[in-house]
Amino acid sequence: MQHDLRLRAAARAIYDNVYPAAYPGPFSFDEAERFGTAEYRQAVGAAQDARSVLTAQHEQLLFAAIL
C-alpha cells in the first residue's frame, strides 16, 4: 500500500487506535504490514470503507452546492 500514502496513514491511525501503545498488539503497524497480518488487513479494510463513506459524503456536498 506504499503507493497510496493517505490510505496507509488512515490504516495506521485505525490500527494504532485499536492496538494502542499502552496495550500493544502482537506486532507494531510496520511489522503487521510487512507480515500482512489479519489485524493489518482489517485496518486497511476499515480505512478503505472510511474513504468510501467520506468520498460519498463529499460528492453529495458538491452536488448540493451546484444546485
PDB file of C-alpha atoms in Angstrom:
ATOM      1  CA  MET A   1       0.000   0.000   0.000  1.00  0.00           C
ATOM      2  CA  GLN A   2       3.018   2.266  -0.283  1.00  0.00           C
ATOM      3  CA  HIS A   3       1.550   3.814  -3.442  1.00  0.00           C
ATOM      4  CA  ASP A   4      -1.401   5.315  -1.507  1.00  0.00           C
ATOM      5  CA  LEU A   5       0.135   7.222   1.377  1.00  0.00           C
ATOM      6  CA  ARG A   6      -3.169   8.697   2.596  1.00  0.00           C
ATOM      7  CA  LEU A   7      -4.814   5.276   2.791  1.00  0.00           C
ATOM      8  CA  ARG A   8      -1.756   3.893   4.590  1.00  0.00           C
ATOM      9  CA  ALA A   9      -1.868   6.774   7.086  1.00  0.00           C
ATOM     10  CA  ALA A  10      -5.567   6.117   7.704  1.00  0.00           C
ATOM     11  CA  ALA A  11      -4.905   2.396   8.199  1.00  0.00           C
ATOM     12  CA  ARG A  12      -2.096   3.215  10.636  1.00  0.00           C
ATOM     13  CA  ALA A  13      -4.381   5.559  12.601  1.00  0.00           C
ATOM     14  CA  ILE A  14      -7.058   2.870  12.811  1.00  0.00           C
ATOM     15  CA  TYR A  15      -4.517   0.202  13.773  1.00  0.00           C
ATOM     16  CA  ASP A  16      -2.953   2.436  16.429  1.00  0.00           C
ATOM     17  CA  ASN A  17      -6.375   3.206  17.903  1.00  0.00           C
ATOM     18  CA  VAL A  18      -7.376  -0.445  18.031  1.00  0.00           C
ATOM     19  CA  TYR A  19      -3.966  -1.541  19.362  1.00  0.00           C
ATOM     20  CA  PRO A  20      -2.733   1.480  21.386  1.00  0.00           C
ATOM     21  CA  ALA A  21       0.838   1.601  22.653  1.00  0.00           C
ATOM     22  CA  ALA A  22      -0.402   1.151  26.232  1.00  0.00           C
ATOM     23  CA  TYR A  23      -1.889  -2.215  25.202  1.00  0.00           C
ATOM     24  CA  PRO A  24       0.251  -3.259  22.257  1.00  0.00           C
ATOM     25  CA  GLY A  25      -0.871  -5.940  19.894  1.00  0.00           C
ATOM     26  CA  PRO A  26       1.424  -8.724  18.836  1.00  0.00           C
ATOM     27  CA  PHE A  27       3.034  -6.504  16.157  1.00  0.00           C
ATOM     28  CA  SER A  28       3.738  -2.845  15.506  1.00  0.00           C
ATOM     29  CA  PHE A  29       1.948  -1.401  12.485  1.00  0.00           C
ATOM     30  CA  ASP A  30       5.075  -1.682  10.339  1.00  0.00           C
ATOM     31  CA  GLU A  31       5.567  -5.331  11.305  1.00  0.00           C
ATOM     32  CA  ALA A  32       1.880  -6.101  10.769  1.00  0.00           C
ATOM     33  CA  GLU A  33       2.114  -4.502   7.326  1.00  0.00           C
ATOM     34  CA  ARG A  34       5.247  -6.463   6.470  1.00  0.00           C
ATOM     35  CA  PHE A  35       3.715  -9.779   7.548  1.00  0.00           C
ATOM     36  CA  GLY A  36       0.215  -8.992   6.209  1.00  0.00           C
ATOM     37  CA  THR A  37      -1.474  -9.939   9.477  1.00  0.00           C
ATOM     38  CA  ALA A  38      -5.237 -10.222   9.843  1.00  0.00           C
ATOM     39  CA  GLU A  39      -5.197  -7.137  12.076  1.00  0.00           C
ATOM     40  CA  TYR A  40      -3.383  -5.169   9.383  1.00  0.00           C
ATOM     41  CA  ARG A  41      -5.821  -6.312   6.704  1.00  0.00           C
ATOM     42  CA  GLN A  42      -8.746  -5.315   8.935  1.00  0.00           C
ATOM     43  CA  ALA A  43      -7.248  -1.847   9.462  1.00  0.00           C
ATOM     44  CA  VAL A  44      -6.773  -1.442   5.700  1.00  0.00           C
ATOM     45  CA  GLY A  45     -10.359  -2.583   5.078  1.00  0.00           C
ATOM     46  CA  ALA A  46     -11.644  -0.103   7.656  1.00  0.00           C
ATOM     47  CA  ALA A  47      -9.609   2.684   6.023  1.00  0.00           C
ATOM     48  CA  GLN A  48     -10.999   1.778   2.602  1.00  0.00           C
ATOM     49  CA  ASP A  49     -14.544   1.754   3.983  1.00  0.00           C
ATOM     50  CA  ALA A  50     -13.991   5.129   5.644  1.00  0.00           C
ATOM     51  CA  ARG A  51     -12.595   6.567   2.409  1.00  0.00           C
ATOM     52  CA  SER A  52     -15.665   5.355   0.509  1.00  0.00           C
ATOM     53  CA  VAL A  53     -18.034   6.921   3.022  1.00  0.00           C
ATOM     54  CA  LEU A  54     -16.121  10.200   3.173  1.00  0.00           C
ATOM     55  CA  THR A  55     -15.865  10.405  -0.617  1.00  0.00           C
ATOM     56  CA  ALA A  56     -19.590   9.796  -0.996  1.00  0.00           C
ATOM     57  CA  GLN A  57     -20.367  12.493   1.578  1.00  0.00           C
ATOM     58  CA  HIS A  58     -18.020  14.932  -0.172  1.00  0.00           C
ATOM     59  CA  GLU A  59     -19.642  14.225  -3.538  1.00  0.00           C
ATOM     60  CA  GLN A  60     -23.090  14.788  -2.016  1.00  0.00           C
ATOM     61  CA  LEU A  61     -21.949  18.152  -0.639  1.00  0.00           C
ATOM     62  CA  LEU A  62     -20.534  19.178  -4.034  1.00  0.00           C
ATOM     63  CA  PHE A  63     -23.766  18.144  -5.747  1.00  0.00           C
ATOM     64  CA  ALA A  64     -25.832  20.158  -3.225  1.00  0.00           C
ATOM     65  CA  ALA A  65     -23.595  23.179  -3.779  1.00  0.00           C
ATOM     66  CA  ILE A  66     -24.172  23.005  -7.537  1.00  0.00           C
ATOM     67  CA  LEU A  67     -27.922  23.056  -7.049  1.00  0.00           C
TER      68      LEU A  67
END
